[in-house]
Amino acid sequence: MASIGPPPLTGIKVLEFAGLAPCPFAGMLLADAGASVMRIDRASDTRSLPTSDLLTRRKASIAVDLKSASGVSFVKELVAQGAADVLIDPFRPGVLEKLGLGPDRLLEINPRLIYARLTGFRRDGRYASMAGHDINYIAVSGALSLLGRPDDTPHPPTNILADFAGGGANLFQGILLALLARQSSGRGQVVEANMVDGSAYLATFPRFGLKSGMGARGRGNNLLDGGCPYYDTYETKDGKYFSVGALEPQFFKVLVEGMGLGSHGHGLEDKRFDFDEWPAMRTLFRDTFKEKTRSEWEAIFDGTDACAAPVLDYEELENDPAREGDQRPSVTLRGTPCLAINQRPARSDPVTHGQGAGVAGDGYAGEPLAPGDGGPEMLRSWLGWEEGEHYHVQKGAYVLSRAGSKL
């Protein structure tokens, strides 16, 4: 195998203000790609008390009292000395600006800084001043109106769509674009992301479907949203579930033959696009799938083009070695792979599984990060700072010593 280089973001230093869900996810993606990520926690007298954030993989922490001038100075010093390439702001609009840590001030201190910030609602929209959660952001984005069965209320897909896909992953993408732009311009910039626009962008294809006819029959009545009987899930004899997605005619033919329905005179292939036939077809599929266990259906469909696969849960993915449950980097870079998540034997391919030894929990269990954990080591790595010489800790808060300041 050809030699591989270090992870793609090696050498990039990130300051991440502590938050929950989407911004920590963006920071974790950066860390998994090799960036050095330092979380800025609120100061606490109890330095060992972890926060509720579990998206802490490969991160370190320092604790700063942002309500004090000394805390604000500490953050400015990290930016001024060129230590930080990226700063992640998870707060509602105006919070860091009021502290003197807004983008105008910090980009003045360090013009190469990438100031990345994420909100739920648009900063310039009618909901900008309101609190909200994932369900609210996808609601006003339009995406939630597409999700759910026709005889029920719109149903959110937990908090995957806004917090993580439209939020954290979108912010990560923006940071990468800004890093790329900095290579040619030499300057950083503000990266703006919000979960409303991120979710709306992810819904581009089904939104087009509202005009093209593919999604024009109302929520839960269309080809890809649960209305179609051959694009749905079915309960099996043992109370588990099987997914079906046999849209193309050649795949549909394999599906009905595997189900034992191909030679029974049902004429299913001719009825695929007859909406009036869908309810009867769904009943037939539902009754048929309940005749066998999930394992029995797997024995029939594995290795075929029926577009039929078991619905696996995380407990079995984590604990059954026969399943493909090992957590890997989200994308494989063949020359500079990201860091490994799953702990594995050293003989495993680092290109496919990621470089390094993996992390505790194998991607199934997050570990809390207490304020101050790993902070001294990261400050030493970034700036050569030593506690007692360049900074000291007062009641859990990091404070500059005179030797640490160059402002």
Short mmCIF file of C-alpha atoms in Angstrom, two decimals:
data_model
loop_
_atom_site.label_atom_id
_atom_site.label_comp_id
_atom_site.label_asym_id
_atom_site.label_seq_id
_atom_site.Cartn_x
_atom_site.Cartn_y
_atom_site.Cartn_z
CA MET A 1 0.00 0.00 0.00
CA ALA A 2 1.28 3.48 -0.86
CA SER A 3 2.42 5.65 2.03
CA ILE A 4 -0.22 7.96 3.48
CA GLY A 5 0.14 11.49 4.75
CA PRO A 6 -1.13 13.08 7.96
CA PRO A 7 -4.87 13.86 8.33
CA PRO A 8 -5.97 16.73 6.08
CA LEU A 9 -6.48 19.38 8.77
CA THR A 10 -3.26 18.70 10.67
CA GLY A 11 -1.89 21.99 11.97
CA ILE A 12 -5.24 23.82 11.99
CA LYS A 13 -6.05 25.21 15.45
CA VAL A 14 -9.65 25.75 16.50
CA LEU A 15 -11.18 27.64 19.41
CA GLU A 16 -14.68 26.34 20.07
CA PHE A 17 -16.86 28.17 22.57
CA ALA A 18 -18.76 25.54 24.55
CA GLY A 19 -22.26 24.83 23.33
CA LEU A 20 -24.57 21.90 22.69
CA ALA A 21 -25.17 19.71 19.63
CA PRO A 22 -24.55 21.51 16.31
CA CYS A 23 -21.43 23.58 17.00
CA PRO A 24 -19.69 20.84 19.01
CA PHE A 25 -20.49 18.52 16.11
CA ALA A 26 -18.72 20.88 13.71
CA GLY A 27 -15.76 20.97 16.09
CA MET A 28 -15.73 17.19 16.29
CA LEU A 29 -15.69 16.89 12.51
CA LEU A 30 -12.70 19.23 12.43
CA ALA A 31 -10.96 17.22 15.14
CA ASP A 32 -11.63 13.92 13.35
CA ALA A 33 -9.95 15.44 10.30
CA GLY A 34 -6.83 16.22 12.32
CA ALA A 35 -7.44 19.76 13.59
CA SER A 36 -6.44 20.68 17.13
CA VAL A 37 -9.63 21.79 18.89
CA MET A 38 -9.70 23.61 22.22
CA ARG A 39 -13.08 24.16 23.84
CA ILE A 40 -13.60 27.32 25.87
CA ASP A 41 -15.74 26.41 28.87
CA ARG A 42 -17.34 28.56 31.48
CA ALA A 43 -15.20 28.92 34.57
CA SER A 44 -16.15 26.79 37.56
CA ASP A 45 -14.71 26.31 41.02
CA THR A 46 -15.12 22.58 40.39
CA ARG A 47 -12.65 21.94 37.59
CA SER A 48 -13.42 18.22 37.40
CA LEU A 49 -17.16 18.59 36.76
CA PRO A 50 -17.87 17.57 33.14
CA THR A 51 -20.39 19.36 30.95
CA SER A 52 -23.31 17.63 29.24
CA ASP A 53 -21.59 17.84 25.85
CA LEU A 54 -20.53 14.40 24.62
CA LEU A 55 -19.30 15.49 21.18
CA THR A 56 -15.82 15.94 22.61
CA ARG A 57 -13.76 13.48 20.62
CA ARG A 58 -10.07 14.51 20.56
CA LYS A 59 -10.77 17.93 22.07
CA ALA A 60 -9.17 19.68 25.03
CA SER A 61 -10.64 22.35 27.31
CA ILE A 62 -9.78 25.56 29.04
CA ALA A 63 -12.13 27.43 31.35
CA VAL A 64 -12.52 31.20 31.01
CA ASP A 65 -14.69 33.71 32.83
CA LEU A 66 -16.09 35.65 29.89
CA LYS A 67 -17.85 38.05 32.24
CA SER A 68 -14.49 39.37 33.40
CA ALA A 69 -12.01 41.56 31.58
CA SER A 70 -9.28 39.03 32.32
CA GLY A 71 -11.25 36.26 30.63
CA VAL A 72 -11.93 38.34 27.55
CA SER A 73 -8.24 39.27 27.41
CA PHE A 74 -7.28 35.61 27.57
CA VAL A 75 -9.37 34.80 24.49
CA LYS A 76 -8.08 37.84 22.61
CA GLU A 77 -4.52 36.79 23.36
CA LEU A 78 -5.08 33.34 21.85
CA VAL A 79 -6.38 35.02 18.71
CA ALA A 80 -3.78 37.80 18.63
CA GLN A 81 -0.80 35.50 18.83
CA GLY A 82 -1.97 33.71 15.72
CA ALA A 83 -2.65 30.51 17.62
CA ALA A 84 -6.23 30.17 16.37
CA ASP A 85 -7.08 29.55 12.73
CA VAL A 86 -10.78 29.08 13.41
CA LEU A 87 -13.16 30.32 16.10
CA ILE A 88 -16.60 28.73 16.51
CA ASP A 89 -19.37 30.90 17.97
CA PRO A 90 -22.46 28.91 19.10
CA PHE A 91 -24.30 31.77 20.81
CA ARG A 92 -27.38 33.73 19.88
CA PRO A 93 -26.72 36.88 17.82
CA GLY A 94 -24.90 39.64 19.67
CA VAL A 95 -23.59 37.69 22.67
CA LEU A 96 -19.89 37.74 21.78
CA GLU A 97 -20.17 41.22 20.29
CA LYS A 98 -21.27 42.55 23.70
CA LEU A 99 -18.16 41.01 25.24
CA GLY A 100 -15.85 42.66 22.74
CA LEU A 101 -15.23 39.32 21.02
CA GLY A 102 -17.23 39.90 17.88
CA PRO A 103 -15.84 39.27 14.41
CA ASP A 104 -14.92 42.88 13.67
CA ARG A 105 -12.68 43.08 16.73
CA LEU A 106 -11.08 39.65 16.40
CA LEU A 107 -10.47 39.92 12.66
CA GLU A 108 -8.77 43.23 13.37
CA ILE A 109 -6.51 41.45 15.84
CA ASN A 110 -5.90 38.50 13.49
CA PRO A 111 -6.89 39.06 9.84
CA ARG A 112 -6.31 35.36 9.04
CA LEU A 113 -8.90 34.20 11.56
CA ILE A 114 -11.95 32.31 10.29
CA TYR A 115 -14.81 33.39 12.52
CA ALA A 116 -17.49 30.71 12.16
CA ARG A 117 -20.88 31.18 13.73
CA LEU A 118 -24.10 29.22 13.68
CA THR A 119 -27.61 30.22 14.61
CA GLY A 120 -30.91 28.41 14.46
CA PHE A 121 -33.03 31.05 12.77
CA ARG A 122 -31.67 33.49 10.20
CA ARG A 123 -29.85 36.45 11.74
CA ASP A 124 -31.81 38.79 9.47
CA GLY A 125 -35.17 37.02 9.62
CA ARG A 126 -38.41 37.56 11.51
CA TYR A 127 -37.51 34.92 14.12
CA ALA A 128 -33.96 36.16 14.78
CA SER A 129 -34.58 37.17 18.39
CA MET A 130 -36.51 34.04 19.33
CA ALA A 131 -35.33 30.88 21.04
CA GLY A 132 -35.87 27.66 19.16
CA HIS A 133 -34.90 24.03 18.65
CA ASP A 134 -34.44 21.68 15.71
CA ILE A 135 -38.18 21.14 15.28
CA ASN A 136 -38.79 24.89 15.01
CA TYR A 137 -36.01 25.46 12.49
CA ILE A 138 -37.19 22.72 10.13
CA ALA A 139 -40.74 23.94 10.64
CA VAL A 140 -40.07 27.43 9.25
CA SER A 141 -37.67 26.05 6.60
CA GLY A 142 -40.51 24.09 4.99
CA ALA A 143 -38.73 20.76 5.41
CA LEU A 144 -40.96 19.58 8.27
CA SER A 145 -44.07 19.94 6.11
CA LEU A 146 -42.73 17.09 3.96
CA LEU A 147 -42.17 14.60 6.78
CA GLY A 148 -44.70 12.16 8.21
CA ARG A 149 -47.70 10.03 7.31
CA PRO A 150 -50.72 11.64 5.67
CA ASP A 151 -53.07 10.80 8.53
CA ASP A 152 -50.80 12.25 11.21
CA THR A 153 -49.07 15.52 12.09
CA PRO A 154 -45.71 16.41 10.52
CA HIS A 155 -43.07 14.32 12.29
CA PRO A 156 -39.46 15.44 12.94
CA PRO A 157 -36.62 12.93 12.36
CA THR A 158 -35.26 13.42 15.91
CA ASN A 159 -32.80 16.35 15.69
CA ILE A 160 -30.73 15.08 12.78
CA LEU A 161 -31.97 17.42 10.06
CA ALA A 162 -31.49 20.91 11.52
CA ASP A 163 -28.98 20.51 14.36
CA PHE A 164 -26.57 18.18 12.65
CA ALA A 165 -27.09 18.05 8.86
CA GLY A 166 -28.33 21.60 8.29
CA GLY A 167 -26.37 23.02 11.21
CA GLY A 168 -23.12 21.43 12.35
CA ALA A 169 -22.20 19.70 9.10
CA ASN A 170 -23.10 22.82 7.11
CA LEU A 171 -20.92 24.97 9.36
CA PHE A 172 -18.07 22.48 8.92
CA GLN A 173 -18.43 22.83 5.16
CA GLY A 174 -18.34 26.61 5.43
CA ILE A 175 -15.16 26.46 7.51
CA LEU A 176 -13.49 24.25 4.92
CA LEU A 177 -14.48 26.68 2.15
CA ALA A 178 -13.07 29.60 4.13
CA LEU A 179 -9.82 27.73 4.76
CA LEU A 180 -9.56 27.07 1.04
CA ALA A 181 -10.26 30.73 0.19
CA ARG A 182 -7.62 31.85 2.71
CA GLN A 183 -4.96 29.95 0.78
CA SER A 184 -5.34 32.38 -2.11
CA SER A 185 -6.42 35.56 -0.32
CA GLY A 186 -4.28 35.25 2.80
CA ARG A 187 -7.22 36.50 4.83
CA GLY A 188 -9.85 34.95 7.02
CA GLN A 189 -13.52 35.85 7.01
CA VAL A 190 -16.82 35.42 8.82
CA VAL A 191 -18.63 32.15 8.07
CA GLU A 192 -22.38 32.49 8.61
CA ALA A 193 -24.57 29.40 8.87
CA ASN A 194 -28.08 28.89 10.17
CA MET A 195 -30.19 25.79 10.52
CA VAL A 196 -33.18 27.13 8.64
CA ASP A 197 -31.26 27.75 5.42
CA GLY A 198 -29.19 24.60 5.92
CA SER A 199 -32.30 22.45 6.25
CA ALA A 200 -34.02 24.16 3.34
CA TYR A 201 -30.98 23.52 1.14
CA LEU A 202 -30.97 19.84 2.09
CA ALA A 203 -34.62 19.68 1.02
CA THR A 204 -33.84 20.95 -2.51
CA PHE A 205 -34.76 17.71 -4.28
CA PRO A 206 -38.15 17.13 -2.59
CA ARG A 207 -38.91 20.85 -2.91
CA PHE A 208 -38.40 20.55 -6.67
CA GLY A 209 -40.68 17.51 -6.50
CA LEU A 210 -43.57 19.69 -5.39
CA LYS A 211 -43.46 21.38 -8.80
CA SER A 212 -42.50 18.40 -10.94
CA GLY A 213 -45.26 16.10 -9.71
CA MET A 214 -43.07 13.63 -7.81
CA GLY A 215 -44.12 15.14 -4.49
CA ALA A 216 -47.35 16.84 -5.45
CA ARG A 217 -49.80 14.45 -3.80
CA GLY A 218 -49.43 15.78 -0.26
CA ARG A 219 -47.31 14.64 2.68
CA GLY A 220 -46.93 10.88 2.95
CA ASN A 221 -48.66 10.09 -0.35
CA ASN A 222 -45.74 10.24 -2.77
CA LEU A 223 -43.08 7.96 -4.16
CA LEU A 224 -40.32 8.66 -1.62
CA ASP A 225 -42.12 9.80 1.53
CA GLY A 226 -43.90 6.63 2.61
CA GLY A 227 -46.84 6.76 0.23
CA CYS A 228 -45.44 4.17 -2.14
CA PRO A 229 -45.74 0.52 -0.99
CA TYR A 230 -42.49 -0.50 -2.62
CA TYR A 231 -40.57 2.32 -0.91
CA ASP A 232 -41.40 1.67 2.72
CA THR A 233 -40.67 -0.50 5.76
CA TYR A 234 -42.51 -3.61 6.90
CA GLU A 235 -42.73 -5.54 10.13
CA THR A 236 -41.51 -9.13 10.02
CA LYS A 237 -42.73 -12.21 11.87
CA ASP A 238 -40.33 -11.67 14.77
CA GLY A 239 -41.31 -8.03 15.33
CA LYS A 240 -38.34 -6.59 13.44
CA TYR A 241 -38.43 -4.57 10.25
CA PHE A 242 -37.38 -4.74 6.62
CA SER A 243 -36.85 -1.85 4.21
CA VAL A 244 -37.96 -1.91 0.58
CA GLY A 245 -36.88 0.55 -2.11
CA ALA A 246 -37.50 -1.25 -5.40
CA LEU A 247 -38.30 1.75 -7.57
CA GLU A 248 -36.95 0.61 -10.94
CA PRO A 249 -38.85 -2.12 -12.82
CA GLN A 250 -35.96 -4.59 -12.88
CA PHE A 251 -35.53 -4.25 -9.12
CA PHE A 252 -39.27 -4.48 -8.49
CA LYS A 253 -39.37 -7.73 -10.42
CA VAL A 254 -36.65 -9.25 -8.22
CA LEU A 255 -38.49 -8.03 -5.11
CA VAL A 256 -41.87 -9.59 -5.91
CA GLU A 257 -40.24 -12.83 -7.03
CA GLY A 258 -38.32 -13.02 -3.74
CA MET A 259 -41.53 -12.38 -1.86
CA GLY A 260 -43.14 -15.27 -3.73
CA LEU A 261 -45.62 -12.99 -5.49
CA GLY A 262 -44.26 -13.13 -9.01
CA SER A 263 -46.27 -16.08 -10.27
CA HIS A 264 -49.54 -15.65 -8.36
CA GLY A 265 -51.39 -13.60 -10.97
CA HIS A 266 -51.28 -10.38 -9.00
CA GLY A 267 -50.09 -8.34 -11.99
CA LEU A 268 -48.05 -6.22 -9.62
CA GLU A 269 -45.55 -5.00 -12.17
CA ASP A 270 -48.32 -3.48 -14.27
CA LYS A 271 -49.82 -1.73 -11.24
CA ARG A 272 -46.70 -0.05 -9.91
CA PHE A 273 -47.73 3.49 -10.87
CA ASP A 274 -51.45 3.13 -10.35
CA PHE A 275 -52.02 5.15 -7.18
CA ASP A 276 -55.43 3.57 -6.66
CA GLU A 277 -53.73 0.18 -6.39
CA TRP A 278 -51.19 1.26 -3.80
CA PRO A 279 -53.36 0.57 -0.70
CA ALA A 280 -54.07 -3.03 -1.76
CA MET A 281 -50.42 -3.56 -2.71
CA ARG A 282 -49.31 -2.25 0.70
CA THR A 283 -51.66 -4.65 2.46
CA LEU A 284 -50.31 -7.53 0.39
CA PHE A 285 -46.71 -6.57 1.17
CA ARG A 286 -47.48 -6.10 4.85
CA ASP A 287 -49.12 -9.49 5.17
CA THR A 288 -46.38 -11.20 3.17
CA PHE A 289 -43.49 -9.77 5.19
CA LYS A 290 -45.13 -10.91 8.43
CA GLU A 291 -44.97 -14.51 7.23
CA LYS A 292 -41.19 -14.73 7.77
CA THR A 293 -38.63 -13.50 10.26
CA ARG A 294 -36.18 -10.78 9.37
CA SER A 295 -33.38 -13.34 9.15
CA GLU A 296 -35.42 -15.44 6.75
CA TRP A 297 -35.99 -12.43 4.52
CA GLU A 298 -32.29 -11.62 4.66
CA ALA A 299 -31.52 -15.12 3.44
CA ILE A 300 -33.77 -14.47 0.46
CA PHE A 301 -32.68 -10.95 -0.46
CA ASP A 302 -29.01 -10.72 0.51
CA GLY A 303 -26.89 -10.52 -2.63
CA THR A 304 -29.84 -9.64 -4.89
CA ASP A 305 -30.96 -6.45 -6.64
CA ALA A 306 -34.32 -6.35 -4.88
CA CYS A 307 -33.38 -3.17 -3.01
CA ALA A 308 -34.52 -4.85 0.18
CA ALA A 309 -32.46 -4.73 3.37
CA PRO A 310 -33.00 -5.22 7.11
CA VAL A 311 -33.63 -2.28 9.42
CA LEU A 312 -30.74 -2.62 11.86
CA ASP A 313 -30.61 -1.02 15.27
CA TYR A 314 -27.48 0.31 16.92
CA GLU A 315 -27.40 -2.31 19.66
CA GLU A 316 -26.87 -5.10 17.15
CA LEU A 317 -24.55 -3.02 14.99
CA GLU A 318 -22.37 -2.36 18.02
CA ASN A 319 -22.32 -5.91 19.36
CA ASP A 320 -22.76 -8.28 16.42
CA PRO A 321 -19.43 -8.72 14.59
CA ALA A 322 -21.28 -10.08 11.56
CA ARG A 323 -22.83 -6.64 11.01
CA GLU A 324 -21.03 -3.68 9.45
CA GLY A 325 -21.27 -1.61 12.60
CA ASP A 326 -17.70 -0.36 12.98
CA GLN A 327 -17.76 3.42 12.98
CA ARG A 328 -15.56 4.93 10.28
CA PRO A 329 -14.75 8.45 9.10
CA SER A 330 -17.61 9.91 7.09
CA VAL A 331 -15.44 10.07 3.98
CA THR A 332 -12.36 8.14 2.87
CA LEU A 333 -9.39 10.21 1.72
CA ARG A 334 -6.99 7.77 0.15
CA GLY A 335 -3.90 9.96 0.48
CA THR A 336 -4.54 11.72 3.80
CA PRO A 337 -7.14 9.70 5.73
CA CYS A 338 -8.97 11.21 8.69
CA LEU A 339 -8.50 9.85 12.19
CA ALA A 340 -9.95 6.52 13.26
CA ILE A 341 -13.06 6.30 15.41
CA ASN A 342 -13.41 2.59 16.00
CA GLN A 343 -10.70 0.94 18.08
CA ARG A 344 -9.38 -1.92 16.01
CA PRO A 345 -6.43 -4.22 15.45
CA ALA A 346 -3.35 -2.48 14.04
CA ARG A 347 -3.57 -4.60 10.88
CA SER A 348 -6.75 -2.84 9.73
CA ASP A 349 -6.49 -0.60 6.68
CA PRO A 350 -5.91 3.01 7.88
CA VAL A 351 -7.22 4.38 4.59
CA THR A 352 -10.62 2.77 5.01
CA HIS A 353 -10.94 2.86 8.78
CA GLY A 354 -8.96 6.02 9.52
CA GLN A 355 -5.54 6.63 11.03
CA GLY A 356 -4.61 6.02 14.63
CA ALA A 357 -5.91 3.82 17.38
CA GLY A 358 -9.50 5.08 17.55
CA VAL A 359 -11.27 6.44 20.61
CA ALA A 360 -12.93 5.06 23.69
CA GLY A 361 -16.51 4.10 23.00
CA ASP A 362 -15.87 3.22 19.35
CA GLY A 363 -18.24 5.98 18.24
CA TYR A 364 -21.16 4.55 20.20
CA ALA A 365 -20.50 6.27 23.53
CA GLY A 366 -19.28 9.82 23.95
CA GLU A 367 -17.02 10.84 26.80
CA PRO A 368 -17.67 14.06 28.73
CA LEU A 369 -14.92 16.64 28.83
CA ALA A 370 -14.44 18.49 32.11
CA PRO A 371 -13.41 22.15 32.02
CA GLY A 372 -9.62 22.26 31.92
CA ASP A 373 -9.10 18.71 30.67
CA GLY A 374 -6.09 18.69 28.36
CA GLY A 375 -5.94 22.48 28.27
CA PRO A 376 -2.41 22.90 29.66
CA GLU A 377 -1.03 20.40 27.17
CA MET A 378 -2.76 22.09 24.24
CA LEU A 379 -1.64 25.57 25.28
CA ARG A 380 1.90 24.24 25.49
CA SER A 381 1.55 22.73 22.03
CA TRP A 382 0.00 25.82 20.46
CA LEU A 383 2.02 28.59 22.08
CA GLY A 384 4.62 27.08 24.38
CA TRP A 385 2.72 28.49 27.35
CA GLU A 386 3.33 27.08 30.81
CA GLU A 387 1.03 27.39 33.78
CA GLY A 388 2.52 29.65 36.39
CA GLU A 389 4.63 31.48 33.83
CA HIS A 390 2.32 32.56 31.02
CA TYR A 391 -1.01 32.02 32.74
CA HIS A 392 -2.48 30.83 36.01
CA VAL A 393 -5.82 29.42 37.12
CA GLN A 394 -8.00 31.31 39.59
CA LYS A 395 -11.13 29.55 40.84
CA GLY A 396 -11.13 27.40 37.73
CA ALA A 397 -10.62 30.31 35.31
CA TYR A 398 -7.56 30.73 33.11
CA VAL A 399 -5.98 34.17 33.52
CA LEU A 400 -2.98 35.65 31.71
CA SER A 401 0.26 36.34 33.48
CA ARG A 402 2.29 39.29 32.27
CA ALA A 403 4.62 36.98 30.38
CA GLY A 404 1.71 35.65 28.33
CA SER A 405 0.39 38.95 27.00
CA LYS A 406 1.56 40.66 23.86
CA LEU A 407 -1.47 42.92 23.36
#
